[in-house]
Each structure stands twice: as C-alpha cells, then as structure tokens.
Amino acid sequence: MSKDYRSFFGLSGPAFNKQIPAEAIYRYPHLEELHYYLAAAVADGAVAVVTGPVGAGKSTALRAFLTNLDPLRYVVIYVGYTSSDRALFREVAHGLGLSPSYLKGDLLNQLHGAIEHAWLGKQRSTLLVVDDAHLLADSLLTELRQMLNFQMDSATPLGLLLVGQPTLAARLKESQHEALSQRTLIRYTLAGLSRSETSEYGRAHMLAVDGDPDVFTAEAVDLAFQQAKGIPREIGNLCVYALIRAAWQEVRSVDRKVMGEVIQAQKGP
Ligand SMILES: Nc1ncnc2c1ncn2[C@@H]1O[C@H](COP(=O)(O)OP(=O)(O)OP(=O)(O)O)[C@@H](O)[C@H]1O
Ligand SMILES: [Mg+2]
C-alpha cells in the first residue's frame, strides 16, 4: 500500500483546506480591492453587499478582512444563515454580550440600546456581517434595514455587510427592498481567479501546508483553471484529487496527464 498523499508530498495538513489560516489566504488584486472598499464602508457605517457564484471565495475574503479590523474600534458580529428572525437577532444579542430578551420587540430595543451604548460610550461601531444572506427571508432583510435606523444626525453606530450568492443582488433590486438598496453604498462581485492567479492560489495553498509550491506543472494549472472556470473551491477539489492520484501513482509532480485524468474522472463515464 502506498503512503497516504499527505505523507507522500510531505504536507503538514490537508491540502486546500477550508480553514487555511488567515495569514496564508491568497490576496489577489480583486480581494485587495474589495478589502479597500469594505474598509471605507465600515468606517462610514454603511451597507455593503458582496455577491459571487458558489465557491468563489466570498466567505474566505470576508474572513481575511474581518481579522484585520481593529477590535478597539469595531464590534464585529458574524452571523451565518439562520432560518428565523428571532434566531438571527438572538445571535446578534450574544455577539453584543447580552442575554437576549424573549419578546422580539424587547429584543430589538435591547440590540438598539447596546449598539448605541457601544457607540456613545466607547466610540466603537458595530458591524453586523450576514453570510449566505441570499437565504434570508424577505421579512428578515426588511428588519435588518429597520435596524439601521438610529436617531442620530451624523453618527454611524451600525454597519451592515451582506454576503451571498448572485440571487441576493437580484433580490435587492426588487421594489420591496428599495429602502435597503438605497442605503447600500458598496456593491461588489467576486467572480473567481484568472489563469495566473490560479497558479498563485495553488502555490499559496501548498505553502500553507509546507508543501512544494511548484508541484503543479503549468499545463496542469491550465487544465484546472479551464475546468473550474477560476472558481477557487473547484480548483481546490481538482488539485487535491490530483495530488491523491499522483501519490497513488508515486509520481512527484502533478502534470497534464494526472490533472487530465482527474478531470475525466470528475466528469464521469
Ligand atoms: N483567497 C483565497 N485564498 C485561499 N483559499 C481560498 C481563497 N478564496 C477561496 N479559497 C478556498 O476556496 C474554497 C471556497 O471558498 P469560500 O468558502 O470562501 O467560497 P464562498 O464564495 O463563500 O462559497 P459559498 O457560495 O458556497 O458560500 C475554500 O475552501 C477556501 O479555502
Ligand atoms: Mg460562503
């Protein structure tokens, strides 16, 4: 029996791991641009909407951004998909260090009070980040917009960052969401990687697990890029399968032949 692929390639962990450490995340030009825009939106307590296809790297880009925010200036509350408004607002309460009130009206007042208090007392603004926001019910999107209402002239105690698949952008164009749409300062689409970025992306993931950054030949990268259309999750899946296949065949380099076999195998008979 051959060694498992990690030992064969001398990797310190699983390749192309979702949990890649924030400092190892590959920072390509669009990601840096997005971070710049988000920083401006967050500083102004504005609404920003980031969309992109499945696996395009939205959550990862967000994680890289949030780890760099100054905790003395921002209270960041990250909420994944929740099916009910109560659950979402309870999570926000927990994020603000509160024990949530039972009744929804009380809960919303409680959140408003805490957000205002953080702002007036400590000059910390709250940033509410909702990932997979395309899944939120229309009523919840409306309630999130209502949360942004504060009785202050120039103050910006709450920023909102919505991240999700392209249907989110489409939904926000509907007339029922016009109020939220009008308050949205930044709209950004993450569309995936270019050919040369695909190569850098592979190198970054290999380096993150102490592997050989040159293990994929240029031709193998070409094939992976074309097949995955630059979508990072798809590229990662092809690359990991190719590493496993190369290890089974006991070849040290992932070349055109191995990557081609993987693509054929993914397509099925
Ligand atoms: N800049 C990056 N550097 C390193 N890895 C990345 C980067 N962007 C994406 N990835 C990898 O690609 C995979 C998919 O990324 P991510 O989960 O961020 O996509 P997503 O757009 O949020 O997908 P979904 O639509 O399913 O929520 C993850 O495993 C992640 O590790
Ligand atoms: Mg995601």
Coordinates of C-alpha atoms and ligand atoms in Angstrom, one line a residue:
M1 CA 0.0 0.0 0.0
S2 CA 1.4 3.4 -0.9
K3 CA 1.8 6.2 1.7
D4 CA -1.2 8.5 2.0
Y5 CA -0.9 11.6 -0.1
R6 CA -0.1 13.9 2.7
S7 CA 3.0 11.9 3.8
F8 CA 3.9 11.3 0.2
F9 CA 4.1 15.0 -0.5
G10 CA 5.3 15.9 3.0
L11 CA 2.3 18.0 3.9
S12 CA 1.7 19.2 7.4
G13 CA -2.1 19.1 7.0
P14 CA -4.9 18.6 4.5
A15 CA -4.3 20.3 1.2
F16 CA -6.5 23.2 0.0
N17 CA -8.2 23.3 3.4
K18 CA -11.2 25.5 4.0
Q19 CA -9.6 26.5 7.3
I20 CA -6.5 28.0 5.7
P21 CA -5.0 30.4 8.3
A22 CA -6.0 34.0 7.7
E23 CA -2.3 35.0 7.1
A24 CA -1.9 32.3 4.4
I25 CA -5.0 33.4 2.4
Y26 CA -4.1 34.3 -1.1
R27 CA -4.6 38.0 -1.6
Y28 CA -5.2 38.6 -5.3
P29 CA -5.9 42.0 -6.7
H30 CA -9.7 41.8 -6.6
L31 CA -9.6 40.7 -3.0
E32 CA -7.4 43.6 -2.0
E33 CA -9.7 45.9 -3.9
L34 CA -12.7 44.5 -2.1
H35 CA -11.0 45.0 1.2
Y36 CA -10.3 48.6 0.4
Y37 CA -13.9 49.2 -0.4
L38 CA -15.1 47.3 2.7
A39 CA -12.8 49.3 4.9
A40 CA -14.3 52.5 3.6
A41 CA -17.9 51.2 4.0
V42 CA -17.2 50.0 7.5
A43 CA -15.6 53.3 8.6
D44 CA -18.7 55.1 7.4
G45 CA -21.2 52.6 9.0
A46 CA -22.6 52.0 5.5
V47 CA -24.2 49.0 3.9
A48 CA -22.1 46.8 1.6
V49 CA -23.3 43.8 -0.4
V50 CA -20.8 41.3 -1.7
T51 CA -22.0 38.6 -4.1
G52 CA -20.5 35.9 -6.3
P53 CA -21.0 32.4 -7.5
V54 CA -20.8 29.4 -5.2
G55 CA -17.3 28.7 -4.1
A56 CA -15.9 32.0 -5.5
G57 CA -14.2 32.8 -2.2
K58 CA -16.7 35.2 -0.6
S59 CA -16.5 33.8 2.9
T60 CA -12.8 33.5 2.8
A61 CA -12.3 37.1 1.6
L62 CA -14.6 38.2 4.4
R63 CA -12.6 36.3 7.0
A64 CA -9.4 37.8 5.8
F65 CA -11.0 41.3 6.0
L66 CA -12.5 40.8 9.5
T67 CA -9.3 39.5 11.1
N68 CA -7.7 42.8 10.2
L69 CA -10.3 45.0 11.8
D70 CA -9.3 46.9 14.9
P71 CA -11.3 45.4 17.8
L72 CA -11.0 48.6 19.7
R73 CA -13.0 50.4 17.0
Y74 CA -15.4 47.7 15.9
V75 CA -17.6 45.2 17.5
V76 CA -17.9 42.6 14.8
I77 CA -20.9 40.2 14.8
Y78 CA -20.8 37.5 12.2
V79 CA -24.0 35.6 11.6
G80 CA -24.3 32.7 9.2
Y81 CA -27.6 31.6 7.8
T82 CA -30.5 31.4 10.3
S83 CA -34.0 30.4 9.3
S84 CA -35.8 32.7 11.7
D85 CA -35.6 36.4 12.5
R86 CA -35.7 35.5 16.3
A87 CA -32.6 33.3 15.9
L88 CA -30.7 35.9 14.0
F89 CA -31.4 38.7 16.5
R90 CA -30.6 36.3 19.3
E91 CA -27.2 35.7 17.7
V92 CA -26.7 39.4 17.4
A93 CA -27.5 39.8 21.1
H94 CA -25.0 37.1 22.0
G95 CA -22.4 38.9 19.8
L96 CA -23.0 42.0 21.8
G97 CA -22.5 40.1 25.1
L98 CA -26.2 40.3 26.1
S99 CA -28.6 37.7 27.2
P100 CA -31.4 38.1 24.7
S101 CA -34.9 39.2 25.7
Y102 CA -37.6 36.7 25.0
L103 CA -40.1 39.0 23.1
K104 CA -39.0 40.2 19.7
G105 CA -39.9 43.8 20.3
D106 CA -37.9 43.9 23.6
L107 CA -35.0 42.1 21.8
L108 CA -34.8 44.7 19.1
N109 CA -34.9 47.5 21.6
Q110 CA -32.2 45.8 23.6
L111 CA -30.0 45.5 20.5
H112 CA -30.5 49.1 19.6
G113 CA -29.6 50.2 23.1
A114 CA -26.4 48.1 23.2
I115 CA -25.3 49.3 19.7
E116 CA -25.9 53.0 20.8
H117 CA -24.2 52.4 24.0
A118 CA -21.0 51.0 22.4
W119 CA -21.0 54.0 20.1
L120 CA -21.7 56.8 22.5
G121 CA -19.8 55.2 25.4
K122 CA -16.7 53.8 23.7
Q123 CA -16.8 55.1 20.2
R124 CA -17.0 51.6 18.9
S125 CA -19.2 51.0 16.0
T126 CA -20.9 47.6 15.5
L127 CA -20.5 45.8 12.2
L128 CA -23.1 43.2 11.5
V129 CA -22.0 40.7 8.9
V130 CA -24.5 38.3 7.5
D131 CA -23.0 35.5 5.4
D132 CA -25.2 33.4 3.0
A133 CA -27.6 36.3 3.1
H134 CA -29.3 35.2 -0.2
L135 CA -31.0 32.6 2.0
L136 CA -32.7 35.2 4.3
A137 CA -36.4 35.7 4.1
D138 CA -37.7 38.9 2.7
S139 CA -39.1 39.9 6.0
L140 CA -35.7 39.5 7.7
L141 CA -34.0 41.7 5.1
T142 CA -36.6 44.3 5.8
E143 CA -36.0 44.0 9.5
L144 CA -32.2 44.3 9.1
R145 CA -32.8 47.5 7.2
Q146 CA -35.0 48.8 10.0
M147 CA -32.2 48.0 12.5
L148 CA -30.1 50.7 10.7
N149 CA -32.4 53.5 11.9
F150 CA -30.8 55.4 14.6
Q151 CA -31.9 58.8 16.0
M152 CA -28.5 60.5 15.5
D153 CA -27.6 63.1 13.0
S154 CA -24.1 62.2 11.8
A155 CA -23.4 59.1 13.8
T156 CA -22.9 55.7 12.3
P157 CA -23.2 53.2 15.0
L158 CA -24.1 50.2 12.9
G159 CA -22.7 49.0 9.6
L160 CA -24.1 46.1 7.6
L161 CA -22.3 43.7 5.4
L162 CA -24.4 41.2 3.4
V163 CA -22.6 38.4 1.6
G164 CA -24.2 35.8 -0.6
Q165 CA -24.8 34.2 -4.0
P166 CA -25.9 36.3 -7.0
T167 CA -29.6 35.8 -6.2
L168 CA -29.0 38.2 -3.3
A169 CA -28.1 41.1 -5.7
A170 CA -31.2 40.2 -7.8
R171 CA -33.5 40.2 -4.8
L172 CA -32.2 43.6 -3.6
K173 CA -33.4 45.1 -6.9
E174 CA -37.0 44.2 -6.1
S175 CA -39.1 47.1 -5.1
Q176 CA -39.9 45.7 -1.7
H177 CA -36.2 46.1 -0.9
E178 CA -35.7 49.6 -2.3
A179 CA -35.1 51.1 1.1
L180 CA -32.2 48.7 1.8
S181 CA -30.9 49.0 -1.7
Q182 CA -30.8 52.8 -1.5
R183 CA -28.8 52.6 1.7
T184 CA -26.3 50.3 0.0
L185 CA -23.0 52.1 -0.7
I186 CA -20.8 49.3 -2.0
R187 CA -21.8 46.5 -4.3
Y188 CA -19.1 44.1 -5.3
T189 CA -19.0 40.9 -7.2
L190 CA -16.2 38.3 -6.6
A191 CA -16.0 36.4 -9.8
G192 CA -13.1 34.0 -9.3
L193 CA -9.5 33.8 -10.3
S194 CA -7.6 34.5 -13.6
R195 CA -5.2 31.9 -15.1
S196 CA -2.2 33.4 -13.4
E197 CA -4.0 33.9 -10.1
T198 CA -4.9 30.2 -10.3
S199 CA -1.3 29.3 -10.3
E200 CA -0.6 31.7 -7.3
Y201 CA -3.6 30.3 -5.5
G202 CA -2.2 26.7 -5.8
R203 CA 1.2 27.9 -4.6
A204 CA -0.4 29.7 -1.6
H205 CA -2.3 26.5 -0.5
M206 CA 0.7 24.3 -0.9
L207 CA 2.9 26.7 1.1
A208 CA 0.2 26.8 3.8
V209 CA 0.8 23.1 4.5
D210 CA 4.6 23.2 4.0
G211 CA 4.3 21.5 0.6
D212 CA 6.2 22.1 -2.7
P213 CA 4.7 25.2 -4.3
D214 CA 5.8 24.0 -7.7
V215 CA 4.2 20.6 -7.5
F216 CA 1.6 21.6 -10.2
T217 CA 3.1 22.0 -13.7
A218 CA 1.9 25.0 -15.8
E219 CA -0.1 22.6 -18.0
A220 CA -1.8 21.1 -15.1
V221 CA -2.8 24.5 -13.8
D222 CA -4.1 25.4 -17.3
L223 CA -6.4 22.4 -17.3
A224 CA -7.6 23.1 -13.7
F225 CA -8.3 26.7 -14.5
Q226 CA -10.2 25.9 -17.6
Q227 CA -12.2 23.2 -16.0
A228 CA -13.0 25.2 -12.8
K229 CA -13.5 28.5 -14.6
G230 CA -11.4 30.1 -11.9
I231 CA -13.6 29.2 -9.0
P232 CA -11.4 28.5 -6.0
R233 CA -13.4 25.7 -4.4
E234 CA -13.5 23.8 -7.7
I235 CA -9.8 24.4 -8.4
G236 CA -9.0 23.1 -4.9
N237 CA -11.1 20.0 -5.4
L238 CA -9.3 19.2 -8.6
C239 CA -5.9 19.9 -7.1
V240 CA -6.5 17.7 -4.1
Y241 CA -7.7 14.8 -6.2
A242 CA -4.7 15.2 -8.5
L243 CA -2.4 15.1 -5.5
I244 CA -4.0 11.9 -4.3
R245 CA -3.8 10.4 -7.7
A246 CA -0.2 11.4 -8.2
A247 CA 0.6 9.9 -4.8
W248 CA -1.1 6.6 -5.7
Q249 CA 0.9 6.5 -8.9
E250 CA 4.0 7.5 -6.9
V251 CA 4.8 10.5 -9.2
R252 CA 6.2 13.6 -7.5
S253 CA 4.8 16.2 -9.9
V254 CA 1.2 16.8 -10.8
D255 CA 1.4 17.2 -14.6
R256 CA -1.0 17.4 -17.5
K257 CA -1.6 13.7 -17.5
V258 CA -2.6 13.4 -13.9
M259 CA -4.8 16.5 -14.0
G260 CA -6.4 15.3 -17.2
E261 CA -7.3 12.0 -15.6
V262 CA -8.8 13.8 -12.6
I263 CA -11.0 16.0 -14.9
Q264 CA -12.1 12.9 -16.8
A265 CA -12.9 11.1 -13.6
Q266 CA -14.9 14.1 -12.3
K267 CA -16.9 14.2 -15.5
G268 CA -17.8 10.5 -15.0
P269 CA -18.4 7.9 -17.7
Ligands
LIG1 N1 -8.2 33.9 -1.4 C1 -8.2 32.6 -1.1 N2 -7.1 32.1 -0.5 C2 -7.1 30.8 -0.2 N3 -8.1 29.9 -0.4 C3 -9.3 30.4 -0.8 C4 -9.4 31.8 -1.2 N4 -10.6 32.0 -1.7 C5 -11.3 30.9 -1.6 N5 -10.4 29.9 -1.1 C6 -10.8 28.5 -0.8 O1 -11.9 28.1 -1.7 C7 -12.9 27.5 -1.0 C8 -14.2 28.2 -1.3 O2 -14.2 29.5 -0.7 P1 -15.4 30.1 0.1 O3 -16.0 29.1 1.1 O4 -14.8 31.4 0.7 O5 -16.4 30.4 -1.1 P2 -17.8 31.1 -1.0 O6 -17.9 32.0 -2.1 O7 -18.1 31.6 0.4 O8 -18.7 29.8 -1.3 P3 -20.3 29.6 -1.0 O9 -21.0 30.3 -2.1 O10 -20.5 28.1 -1.0 O11 -20.6 30.2 0.4 C9 -12.5 27.4 0.4 O12 -12.1 26.1 0.7 C10 -11.3 28.3 0.6 O13 -10.3 27.8 1.4
MG2 MG -19.5 31.2 1.8

